Coordinates of C-alpha atoms and ligand atoms in Angstrom, one line a residue:
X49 CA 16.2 17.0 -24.4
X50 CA 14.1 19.5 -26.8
X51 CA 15.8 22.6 -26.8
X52 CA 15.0 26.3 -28.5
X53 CA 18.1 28.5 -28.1
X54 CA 19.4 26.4 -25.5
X55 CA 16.3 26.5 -23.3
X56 CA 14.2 23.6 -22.8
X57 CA 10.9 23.3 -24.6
X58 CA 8.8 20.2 -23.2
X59 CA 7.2 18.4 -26.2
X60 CA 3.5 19.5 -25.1
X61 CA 2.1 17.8 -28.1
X62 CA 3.2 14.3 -27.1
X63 CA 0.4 11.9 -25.9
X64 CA 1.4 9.8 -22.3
X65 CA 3.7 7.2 -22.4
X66 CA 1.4 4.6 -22.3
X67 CA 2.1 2.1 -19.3
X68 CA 4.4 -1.4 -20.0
X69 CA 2.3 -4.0 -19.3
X70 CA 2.2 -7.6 -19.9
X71 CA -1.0 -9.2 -21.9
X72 CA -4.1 -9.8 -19.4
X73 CA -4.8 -12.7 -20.5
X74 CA -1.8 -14.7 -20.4
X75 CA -0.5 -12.5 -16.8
X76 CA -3.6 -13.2 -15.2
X77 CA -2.2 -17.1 -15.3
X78 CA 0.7 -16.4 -13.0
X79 CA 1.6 -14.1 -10.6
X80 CA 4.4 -12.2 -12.3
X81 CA 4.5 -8.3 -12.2
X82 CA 1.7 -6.4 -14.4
X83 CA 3.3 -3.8 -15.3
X84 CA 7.0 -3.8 -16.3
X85 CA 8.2 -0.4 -15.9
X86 CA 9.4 2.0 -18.1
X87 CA 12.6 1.8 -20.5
X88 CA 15.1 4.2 -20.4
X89 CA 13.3 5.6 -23.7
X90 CA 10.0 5.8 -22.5
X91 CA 11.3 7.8 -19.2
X92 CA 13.0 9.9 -21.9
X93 CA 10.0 10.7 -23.4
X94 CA 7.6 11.1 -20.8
X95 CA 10.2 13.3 -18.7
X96 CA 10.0 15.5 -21.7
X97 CA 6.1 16.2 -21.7
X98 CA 7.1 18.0 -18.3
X99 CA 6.3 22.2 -18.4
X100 CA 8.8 22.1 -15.7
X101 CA 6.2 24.6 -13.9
X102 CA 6.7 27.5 -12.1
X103 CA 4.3 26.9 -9.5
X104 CA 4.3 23.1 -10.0
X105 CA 1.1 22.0 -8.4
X106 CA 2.3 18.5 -9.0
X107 CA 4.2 19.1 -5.3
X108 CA 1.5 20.7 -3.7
X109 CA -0.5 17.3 -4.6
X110 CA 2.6 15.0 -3.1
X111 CA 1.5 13.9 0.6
X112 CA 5.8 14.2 1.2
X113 CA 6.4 16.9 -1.4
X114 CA 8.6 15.8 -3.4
X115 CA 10.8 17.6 -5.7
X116 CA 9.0 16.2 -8.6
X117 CA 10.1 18.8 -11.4
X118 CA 13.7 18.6 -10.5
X119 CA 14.0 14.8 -10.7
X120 CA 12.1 15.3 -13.7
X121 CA 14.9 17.4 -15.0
X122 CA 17.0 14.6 -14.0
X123 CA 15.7 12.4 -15.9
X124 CA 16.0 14.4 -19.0
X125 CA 19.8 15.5 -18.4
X126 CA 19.8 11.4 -18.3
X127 CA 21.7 12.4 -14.5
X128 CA 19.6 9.1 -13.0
X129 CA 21.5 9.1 -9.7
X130 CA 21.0 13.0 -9.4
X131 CA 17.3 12.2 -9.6
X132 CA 17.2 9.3 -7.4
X133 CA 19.3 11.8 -4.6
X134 CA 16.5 14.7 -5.2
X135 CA 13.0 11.9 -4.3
X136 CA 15.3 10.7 -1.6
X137 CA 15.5 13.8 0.3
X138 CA 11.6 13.8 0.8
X139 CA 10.6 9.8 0.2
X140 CA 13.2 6.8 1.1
X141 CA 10.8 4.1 -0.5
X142 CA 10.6 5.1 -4.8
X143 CA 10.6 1.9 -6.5
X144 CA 7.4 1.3 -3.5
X145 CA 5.7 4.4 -4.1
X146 CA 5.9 4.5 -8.2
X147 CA 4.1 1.4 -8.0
X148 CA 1.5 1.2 -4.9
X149 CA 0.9 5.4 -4.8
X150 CA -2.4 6.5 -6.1
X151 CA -1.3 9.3 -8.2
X152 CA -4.5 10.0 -9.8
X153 CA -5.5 11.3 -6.5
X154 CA -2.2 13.0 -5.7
X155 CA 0.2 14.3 -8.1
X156 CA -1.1 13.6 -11.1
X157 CA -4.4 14.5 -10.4
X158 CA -2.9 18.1 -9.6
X159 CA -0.8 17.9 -12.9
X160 CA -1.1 21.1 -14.9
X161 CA -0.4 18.5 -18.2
X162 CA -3.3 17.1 -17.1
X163 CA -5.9 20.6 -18.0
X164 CA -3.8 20.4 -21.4
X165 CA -4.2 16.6 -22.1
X166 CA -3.1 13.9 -19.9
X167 CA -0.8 13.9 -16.8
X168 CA 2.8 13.7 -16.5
X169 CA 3.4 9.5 -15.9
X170 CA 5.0 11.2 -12.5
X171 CA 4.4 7.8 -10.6
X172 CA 6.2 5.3 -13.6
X173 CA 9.1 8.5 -13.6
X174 CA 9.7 7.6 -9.9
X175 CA 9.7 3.6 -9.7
X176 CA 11.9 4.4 -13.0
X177 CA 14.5 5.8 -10.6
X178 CA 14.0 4.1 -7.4
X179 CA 14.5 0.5 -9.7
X180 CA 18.3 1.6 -10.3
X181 CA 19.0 2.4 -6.3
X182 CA 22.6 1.6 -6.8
X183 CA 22.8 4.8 -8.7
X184 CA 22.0 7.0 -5.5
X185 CA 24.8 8.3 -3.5
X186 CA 26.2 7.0 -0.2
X187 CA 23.6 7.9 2.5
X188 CA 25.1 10.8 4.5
X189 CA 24.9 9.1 8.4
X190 CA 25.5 11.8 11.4
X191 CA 27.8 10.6 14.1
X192 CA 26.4 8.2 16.8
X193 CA 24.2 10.0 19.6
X194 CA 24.2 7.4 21.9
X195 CA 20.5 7.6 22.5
X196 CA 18.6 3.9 21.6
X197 CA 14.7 4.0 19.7
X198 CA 12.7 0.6 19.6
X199 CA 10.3 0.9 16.8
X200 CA 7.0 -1.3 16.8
X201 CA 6.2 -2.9 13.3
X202 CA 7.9 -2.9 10.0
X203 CA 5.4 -1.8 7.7
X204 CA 6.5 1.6 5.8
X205 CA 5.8 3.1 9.0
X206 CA 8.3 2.0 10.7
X207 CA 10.5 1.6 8.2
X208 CA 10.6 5.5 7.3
X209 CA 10.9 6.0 11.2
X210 CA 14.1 3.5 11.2
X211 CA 15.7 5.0 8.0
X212 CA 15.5 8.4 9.4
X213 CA 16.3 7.8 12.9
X214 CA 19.9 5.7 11.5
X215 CA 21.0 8.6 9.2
X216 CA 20.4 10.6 12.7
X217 CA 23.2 8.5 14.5
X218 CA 20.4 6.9 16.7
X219 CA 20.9 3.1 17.1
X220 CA 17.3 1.9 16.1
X221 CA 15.9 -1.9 16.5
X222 CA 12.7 -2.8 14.9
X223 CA 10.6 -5.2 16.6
X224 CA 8.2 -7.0 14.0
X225 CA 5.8 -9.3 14.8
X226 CA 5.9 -11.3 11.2
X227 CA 9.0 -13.5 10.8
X228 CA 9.9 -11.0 8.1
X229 CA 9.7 -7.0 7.7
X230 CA 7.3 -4.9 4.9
X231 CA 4.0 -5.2 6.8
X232 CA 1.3 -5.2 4.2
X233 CA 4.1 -4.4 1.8
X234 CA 4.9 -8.1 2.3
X235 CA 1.6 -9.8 3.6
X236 CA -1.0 -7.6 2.1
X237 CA 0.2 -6.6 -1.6
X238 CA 0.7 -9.2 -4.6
X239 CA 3.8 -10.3 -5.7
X240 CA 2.5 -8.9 -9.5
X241 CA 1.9 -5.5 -8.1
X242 CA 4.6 -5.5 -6.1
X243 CA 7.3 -8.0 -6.0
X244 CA 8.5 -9.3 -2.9
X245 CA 12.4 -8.6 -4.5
X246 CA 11.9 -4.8 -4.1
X247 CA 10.5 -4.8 -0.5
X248 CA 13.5 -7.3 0.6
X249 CA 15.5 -4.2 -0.8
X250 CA 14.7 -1.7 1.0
X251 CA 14.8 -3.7 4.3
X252 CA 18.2 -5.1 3.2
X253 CA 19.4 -1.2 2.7
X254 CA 17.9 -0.8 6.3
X255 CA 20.4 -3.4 8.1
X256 CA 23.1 -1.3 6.2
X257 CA 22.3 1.8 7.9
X258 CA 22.7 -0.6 11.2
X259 CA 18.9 -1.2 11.8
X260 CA 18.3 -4.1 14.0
X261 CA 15.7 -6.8 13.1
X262 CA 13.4 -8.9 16.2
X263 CA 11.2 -10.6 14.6
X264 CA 8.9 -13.2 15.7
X265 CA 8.8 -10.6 18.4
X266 CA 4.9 -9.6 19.5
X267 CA 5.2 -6.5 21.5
X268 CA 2.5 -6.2 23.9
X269 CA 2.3 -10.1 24.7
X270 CA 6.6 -11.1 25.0
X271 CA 7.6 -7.6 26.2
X272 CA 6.0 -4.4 26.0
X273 CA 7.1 0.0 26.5
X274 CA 7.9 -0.4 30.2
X275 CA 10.4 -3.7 29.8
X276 CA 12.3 -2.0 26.7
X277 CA 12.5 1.8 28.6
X278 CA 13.5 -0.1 31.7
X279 CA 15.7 -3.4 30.4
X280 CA 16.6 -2.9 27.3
X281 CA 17.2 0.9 28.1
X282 CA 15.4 2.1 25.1
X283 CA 15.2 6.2 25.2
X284 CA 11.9 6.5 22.9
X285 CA 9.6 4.6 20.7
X286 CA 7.7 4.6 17.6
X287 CA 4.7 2.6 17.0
X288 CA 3.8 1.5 13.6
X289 CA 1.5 -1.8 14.0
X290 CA -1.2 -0.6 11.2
X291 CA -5.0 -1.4 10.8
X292 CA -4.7 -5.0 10.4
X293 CA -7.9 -6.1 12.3
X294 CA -10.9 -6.9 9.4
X295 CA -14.1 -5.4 10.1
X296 CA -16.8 -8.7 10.1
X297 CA -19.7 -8.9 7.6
X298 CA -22.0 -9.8 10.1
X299 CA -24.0 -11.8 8.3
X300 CA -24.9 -15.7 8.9
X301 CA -22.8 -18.1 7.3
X302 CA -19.8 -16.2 7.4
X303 CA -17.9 -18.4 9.8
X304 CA -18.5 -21.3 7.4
X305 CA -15.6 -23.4 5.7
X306 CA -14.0 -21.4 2.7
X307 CA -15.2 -18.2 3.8
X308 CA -12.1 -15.9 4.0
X309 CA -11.2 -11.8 5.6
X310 CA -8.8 -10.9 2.9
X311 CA -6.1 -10.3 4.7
X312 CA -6.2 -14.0 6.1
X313 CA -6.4 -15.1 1.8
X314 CA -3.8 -12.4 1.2
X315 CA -1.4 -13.2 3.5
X316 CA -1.9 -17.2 2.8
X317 CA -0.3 -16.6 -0.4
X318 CA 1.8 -13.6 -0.1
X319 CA 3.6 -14.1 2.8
X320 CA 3.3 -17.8 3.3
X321 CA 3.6 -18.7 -0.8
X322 CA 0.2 -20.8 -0.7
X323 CA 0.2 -20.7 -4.9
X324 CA 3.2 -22.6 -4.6
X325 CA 1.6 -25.8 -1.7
X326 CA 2.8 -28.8 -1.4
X327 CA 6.3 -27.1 -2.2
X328 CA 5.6 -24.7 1.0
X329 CA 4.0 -26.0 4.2
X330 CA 0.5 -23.2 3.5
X331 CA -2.4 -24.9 1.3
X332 CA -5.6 -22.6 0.6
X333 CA -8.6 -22.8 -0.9
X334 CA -8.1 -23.5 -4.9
X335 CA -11.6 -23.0 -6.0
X336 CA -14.1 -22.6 -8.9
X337 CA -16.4 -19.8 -8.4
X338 CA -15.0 -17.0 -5.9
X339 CA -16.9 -14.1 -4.7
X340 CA -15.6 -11.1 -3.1
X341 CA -17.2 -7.9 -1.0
X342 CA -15.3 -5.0 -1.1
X343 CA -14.6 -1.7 -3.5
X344 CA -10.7 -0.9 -2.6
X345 CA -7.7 -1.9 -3.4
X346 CA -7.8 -5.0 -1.4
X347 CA -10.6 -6.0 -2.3
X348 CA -9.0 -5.8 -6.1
X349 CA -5.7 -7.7 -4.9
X350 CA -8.0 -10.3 -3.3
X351 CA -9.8 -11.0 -6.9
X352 CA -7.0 -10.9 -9.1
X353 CA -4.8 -13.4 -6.3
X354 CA -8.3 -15.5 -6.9
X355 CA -7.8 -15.8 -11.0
X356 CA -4.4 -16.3 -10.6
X357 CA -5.2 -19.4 -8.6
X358 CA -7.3 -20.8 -11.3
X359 CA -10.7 -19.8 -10.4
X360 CA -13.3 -20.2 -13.1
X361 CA -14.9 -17.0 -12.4
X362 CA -14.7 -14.2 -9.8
X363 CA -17.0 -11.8 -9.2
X364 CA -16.8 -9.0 -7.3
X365 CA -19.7 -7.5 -5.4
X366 CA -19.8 -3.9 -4.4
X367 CA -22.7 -1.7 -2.6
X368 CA -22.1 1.0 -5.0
X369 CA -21.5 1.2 -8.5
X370 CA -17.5 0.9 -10.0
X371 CA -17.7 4.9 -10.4
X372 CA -17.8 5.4 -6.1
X373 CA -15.3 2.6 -5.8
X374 CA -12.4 3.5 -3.5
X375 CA -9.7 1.2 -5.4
X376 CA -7.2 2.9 -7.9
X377 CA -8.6 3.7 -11.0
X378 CA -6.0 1.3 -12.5
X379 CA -6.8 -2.4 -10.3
X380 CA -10.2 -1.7 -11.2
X381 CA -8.9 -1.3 -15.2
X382 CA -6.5 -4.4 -14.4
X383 CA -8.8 -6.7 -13.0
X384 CA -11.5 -5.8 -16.0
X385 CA -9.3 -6.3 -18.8
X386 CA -7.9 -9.9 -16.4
X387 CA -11.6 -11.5 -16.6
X388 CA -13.0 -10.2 -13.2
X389 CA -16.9 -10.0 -13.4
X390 CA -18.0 -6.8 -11.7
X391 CA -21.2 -6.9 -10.0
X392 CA -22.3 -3.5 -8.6
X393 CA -24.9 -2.3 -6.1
X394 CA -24.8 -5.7 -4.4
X395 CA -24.9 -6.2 -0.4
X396 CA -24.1 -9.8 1.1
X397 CA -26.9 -11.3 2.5
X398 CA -26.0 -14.6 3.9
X399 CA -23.4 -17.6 2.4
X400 CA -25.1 -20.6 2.2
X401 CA -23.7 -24.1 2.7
X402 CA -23.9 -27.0 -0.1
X403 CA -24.0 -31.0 1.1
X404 CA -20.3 -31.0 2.2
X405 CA -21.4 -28.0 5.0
X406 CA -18.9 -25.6 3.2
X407 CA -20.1 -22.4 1.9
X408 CA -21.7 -23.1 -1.9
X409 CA -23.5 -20.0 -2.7
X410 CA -23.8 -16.6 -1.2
X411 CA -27.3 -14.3 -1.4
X412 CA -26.9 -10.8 -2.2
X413 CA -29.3 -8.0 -1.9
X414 CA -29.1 -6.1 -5.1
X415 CA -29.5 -2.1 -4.3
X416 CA -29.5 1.5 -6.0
X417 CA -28.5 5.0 -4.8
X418 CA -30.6 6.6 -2.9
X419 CA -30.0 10.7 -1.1
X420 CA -26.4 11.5 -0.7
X421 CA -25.0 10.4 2.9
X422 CA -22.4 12.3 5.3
X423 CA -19.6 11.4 2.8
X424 CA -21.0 13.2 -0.1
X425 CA -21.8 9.5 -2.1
X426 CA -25.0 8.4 -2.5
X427 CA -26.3 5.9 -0.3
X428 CA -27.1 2.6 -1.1
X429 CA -30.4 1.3 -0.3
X430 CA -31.7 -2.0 -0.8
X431 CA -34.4 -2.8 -4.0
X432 CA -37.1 -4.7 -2.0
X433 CA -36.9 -8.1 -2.8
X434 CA -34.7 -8.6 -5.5
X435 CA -32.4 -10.9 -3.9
X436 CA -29.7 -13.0 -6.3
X437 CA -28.1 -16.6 -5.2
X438 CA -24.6 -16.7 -6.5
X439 CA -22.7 -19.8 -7.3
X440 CA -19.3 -19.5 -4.5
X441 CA -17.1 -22.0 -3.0
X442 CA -14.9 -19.1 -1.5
X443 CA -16.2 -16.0 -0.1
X444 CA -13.7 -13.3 0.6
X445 CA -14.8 -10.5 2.7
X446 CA -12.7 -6.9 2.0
X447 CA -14.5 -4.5 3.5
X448 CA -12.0 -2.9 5.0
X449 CA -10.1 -3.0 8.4
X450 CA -10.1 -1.7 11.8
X451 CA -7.2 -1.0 14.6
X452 CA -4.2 -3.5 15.1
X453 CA -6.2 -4.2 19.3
X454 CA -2.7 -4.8 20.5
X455 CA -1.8 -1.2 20.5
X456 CA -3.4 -0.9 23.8
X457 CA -1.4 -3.2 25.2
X458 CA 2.1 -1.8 24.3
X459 CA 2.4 1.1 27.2
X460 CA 1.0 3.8 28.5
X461 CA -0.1 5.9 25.1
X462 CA -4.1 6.8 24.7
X463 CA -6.3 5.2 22.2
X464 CA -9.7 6.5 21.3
X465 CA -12.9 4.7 21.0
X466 CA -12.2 2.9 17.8
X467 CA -8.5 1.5 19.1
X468 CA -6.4 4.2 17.0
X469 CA -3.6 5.4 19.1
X470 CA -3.6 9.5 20.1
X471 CA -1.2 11.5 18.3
X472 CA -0.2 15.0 17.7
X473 CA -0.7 15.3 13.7
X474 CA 2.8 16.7 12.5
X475 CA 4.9 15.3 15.1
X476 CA 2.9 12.2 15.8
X477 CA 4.2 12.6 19.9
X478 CA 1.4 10.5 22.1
X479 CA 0.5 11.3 25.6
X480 CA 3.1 9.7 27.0
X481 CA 7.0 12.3 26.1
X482 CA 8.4 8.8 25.4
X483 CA 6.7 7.6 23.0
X484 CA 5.7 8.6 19.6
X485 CA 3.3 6.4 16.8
X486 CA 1.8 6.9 13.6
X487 CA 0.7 5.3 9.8
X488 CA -2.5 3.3 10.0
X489 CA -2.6 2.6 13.7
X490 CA -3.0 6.5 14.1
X491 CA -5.0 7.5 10.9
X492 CA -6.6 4.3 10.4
X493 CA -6.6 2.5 6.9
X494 CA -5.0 4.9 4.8
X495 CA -1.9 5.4 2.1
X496 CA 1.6 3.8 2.0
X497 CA 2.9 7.4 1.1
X498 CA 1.0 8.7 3.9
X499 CA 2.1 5.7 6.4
X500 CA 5.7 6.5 5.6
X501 CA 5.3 9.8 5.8
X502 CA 4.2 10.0 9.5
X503 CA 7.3 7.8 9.8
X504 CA 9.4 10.9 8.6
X505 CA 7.5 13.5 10.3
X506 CA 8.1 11.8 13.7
X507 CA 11.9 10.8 13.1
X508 CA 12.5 14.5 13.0
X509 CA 10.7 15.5 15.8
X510 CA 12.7 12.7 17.8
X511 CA 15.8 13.7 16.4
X512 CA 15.1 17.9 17.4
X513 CA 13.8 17.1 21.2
X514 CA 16.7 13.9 22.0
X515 CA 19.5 14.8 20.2
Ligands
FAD17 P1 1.4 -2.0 8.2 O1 1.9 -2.0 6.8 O2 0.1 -2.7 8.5 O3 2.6 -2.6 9.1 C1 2.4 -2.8 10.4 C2 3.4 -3.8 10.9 O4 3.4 -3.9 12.3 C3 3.1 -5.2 10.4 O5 4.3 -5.8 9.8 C4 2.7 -6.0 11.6 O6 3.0 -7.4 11.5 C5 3.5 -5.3 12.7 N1 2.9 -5.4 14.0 C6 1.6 -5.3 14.4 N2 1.4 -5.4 15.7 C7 2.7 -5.6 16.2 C8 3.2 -5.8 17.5 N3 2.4 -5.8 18.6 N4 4.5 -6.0 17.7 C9 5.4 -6.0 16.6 N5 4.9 -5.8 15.3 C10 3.6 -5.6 15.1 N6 -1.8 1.7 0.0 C11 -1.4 2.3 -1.1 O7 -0.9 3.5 -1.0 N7 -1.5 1.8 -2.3 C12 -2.0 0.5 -2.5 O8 -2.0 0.0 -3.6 C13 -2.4 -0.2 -1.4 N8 -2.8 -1.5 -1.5 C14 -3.2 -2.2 -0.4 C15 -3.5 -3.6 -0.5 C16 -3.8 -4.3 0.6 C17 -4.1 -5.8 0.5 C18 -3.8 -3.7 1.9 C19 -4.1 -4.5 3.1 C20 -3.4 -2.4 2.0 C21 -3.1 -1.6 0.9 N9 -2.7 -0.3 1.0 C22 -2.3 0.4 -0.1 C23 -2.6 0.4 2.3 C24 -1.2 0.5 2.9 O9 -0.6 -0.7 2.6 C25 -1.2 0.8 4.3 O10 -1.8 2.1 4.5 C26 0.2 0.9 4.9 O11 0.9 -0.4 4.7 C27 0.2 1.2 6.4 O12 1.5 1.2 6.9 P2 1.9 0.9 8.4 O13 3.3 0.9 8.5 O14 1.1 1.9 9.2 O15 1.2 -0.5 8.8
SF4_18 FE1 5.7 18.8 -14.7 FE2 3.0 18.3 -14.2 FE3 4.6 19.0 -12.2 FE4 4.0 20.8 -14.0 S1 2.6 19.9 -12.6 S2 6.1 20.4 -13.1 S3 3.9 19.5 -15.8 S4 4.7 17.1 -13.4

């Protein structure tokens, strides 16, 4: 650690640690992780361009407030375990969040480094820890309270809610509908962005606090609130089934042969190992010229799993230009650099069918910015006839997602208009005293951070009014 009479002086003159990443070219063949973390030297260094602020804004920008300046200090004593214990106090999920969090947006984008030069690497600092978990101490679990929570979906959510709610001394099962827990963690997100390995970890470190596991187990169609208050003697719930409903295109041809919602392509290959058919039972589409509609982060997953299945090229269509794109800063970068052709201000029109009555092209309405709309951005509005014809034997449709529609059915909680369940905002308590929800099904599509977060927020609440 620099040091001037025994103080600490951060290295202010240092440049980022640039990222690890593996070559785009030869990656963007296989599905193995992008980026492979930072060494033990690299963490070193980086941990050192840290002011260690005063009034570290860097917190302020965290949707769970971490401690991020003490784990950064952490690091630098090289006291790993001691930083690990500090993120866990406020986040449970690290080695999740360093990779999936949009820190540009949130604590680096609040970075006072980032006025001087260039952010702390506060994201790569954090999966740096949460990648050594069995440095963290022994959880500290609070004698059994007798009181039983059933919570609904195992997506960050729920897992949060779980984690929490064991440590508590409740006795918690998690009913998932999937035949395996992580929610998008596991259906939605890449194996390179994410491996599979890490999300298996923190559900495995679940069933050690004593979490139960139902999967296969829809609730809502096989048993729903009333059944697991009354049979099953449940005291509360939590309700965690996300946004997982795509919003339709709308336009003709999109119920043709090879023309995909993302989640469906996603979750061919994610969850159900399609890349790897005839070994596992899943085929998918394997094709030559892929287009996809979308500007966020799933869109980006959905073009990068595309060239990773050997596509020829992929293009990706937006309404805006790359600048108003909602993705993070660095897919967009990734998927550039991997051979992705980025076609901006372009609306679908209609996929067309070749002589085999799959789709074979898709028309797109090119457009430009017009007046700012309700969200600040400028709208797109369509350039009278200039209309393209794209070569595309799979269409992928990302434009994002609405309401899982089952949450209705669960008990007696409110929905609004749009399907998202009714909930107070820091507590996430619905209408009904029983029953409390939160993460995407409450917020709609949002953050993993913010997903487990809500997850925390109502664990606590649940904890103060049953214990
Ligand atoms: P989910 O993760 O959707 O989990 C809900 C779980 O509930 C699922 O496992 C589902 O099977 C289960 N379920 C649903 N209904 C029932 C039922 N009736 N009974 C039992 N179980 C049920 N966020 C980021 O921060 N960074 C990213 O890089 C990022 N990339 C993304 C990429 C993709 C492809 C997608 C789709 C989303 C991405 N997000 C990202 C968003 C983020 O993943 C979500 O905001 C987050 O997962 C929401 O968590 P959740 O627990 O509310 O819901
Ligand atoms: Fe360190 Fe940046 Fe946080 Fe300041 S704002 S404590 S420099 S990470």
């Amino acid at each position: 650690m620099p040091q001037v009479n025994g103080r600490y002086v951060p290295n202010v003159k240092a440049p980022r640690t640039p990222a690890n990443e593996e070559d785009p070219i030869a990656r963007a063949k296989d599905f193995r992780p992008v980026d492979k973390g930072f060494t033990k030297e690299m963490a070193l260094a980086e941990a050192n361009r840290c002011l260690d602020c005063k009034k570290p804004l860097c917190v302020q920008g965290c949707p769970v407030n971490i401690n991020i300046p003490a784990f950064i200090e952490a690091i630098r004593a090289e006291e790993f375990g001691r930083g690990l214990d500090i993120i866990h106090e406020a986040s449970m999920l690290p080695a999740i969040c360093g990779r999936v969090c949009p820190q540009e947006n949130q604590c680096e984008g609040r970075c006072i480094m980032g006025k001087r030069s260039e952010p702390v690497a506060i994201g790569q600092l954090e999966r740096f820890l949460g990648d050594q978990p069995e440095l963290a101490s022994e959880p500290k679990m609070a004698p059994k309270n007798g009181k039983k929570v059933a919570v609904i979906g195992a997506g960050p959510s729920g897992i949060a809610c779980a984690g929490e709610l064991a440590r508590n001394g409740f006795d918690v099962t998690i009913f998932e509908a999937f035949f395996t827990g992580g929610g998008v963690l596991a259906y939605g997100i890449p194996e390179f962005r994410l491996p599979k390995a890490v999300v298996k970890r923190e559900i495995d470190g679940l069933e050690k606090l004593g979490v139960k596991f139902e999967y296969n187990s829809v609730v809502g169609r096989i048993t729903d609130a009333e059944e697991l208050f009354g049979e099953y003697g449940f005291d509360a719930m939590y309700i965690a089934t996300g946004a997982g409903l795509p919003k339709m295109l709308n336009i003709p041809g999109e119920n043709l042969p090879n023309v995909f919602f993302a989640n469906e392509y996603l979750t061919r290959v994610n969850l159900m190992k399609a890349n790897r058919f005839p070994e596992y039972d899943t085929p998918t589409k394997r094709a030559k010229n892929v287009v996809v509609f979308g500007g966020g982060n799933v869109a980006m997953d959905s073009v990068r799993t595309a060239l990773r299945l050997g596509a020829e090229t992929v293009t990706l269509c937006y309404r805006r230009t790359e600048a108003e794109m909602p993705a993070r800063r660095a897919e967009v970068e990734h998927a550039k650099a991997e051979g992705v052709k980025i076609h901006e201000l372009a609306s679908p029109l209609e996929f067309v069918a070749g002589d085999d009555g799959s789709v074979a092209f898709v028309k797109v309405q090119n457009m430009e910015l017009g007046e700012p709309d309700a969200s600040g951005r400028r709208r797109p509005v369509p350039i009278e006839g200039s209309v393209d014809l794209l070569p595309c034997d799979l269409g992928i449709s990302a434009i994002g997602t609405n309401a899982n529609p089952i949450a209705k059915l669960i008990g007696p909680e409110k929905v609004n208009k749009w399907g998202y369940i009714e909930a107070d905002e820091t507590t996430g308590q619905t209408s009904d005293p029983r029953i409390w929800a939160g993460g995407d099904i409450v917020t709609g599509a949002a953050t993993v951070i913010l997903a487990m977060g809500a997850g925390k927020a109502a664990a606590a609440d649940m904890t103060a009014k049953l214990s």
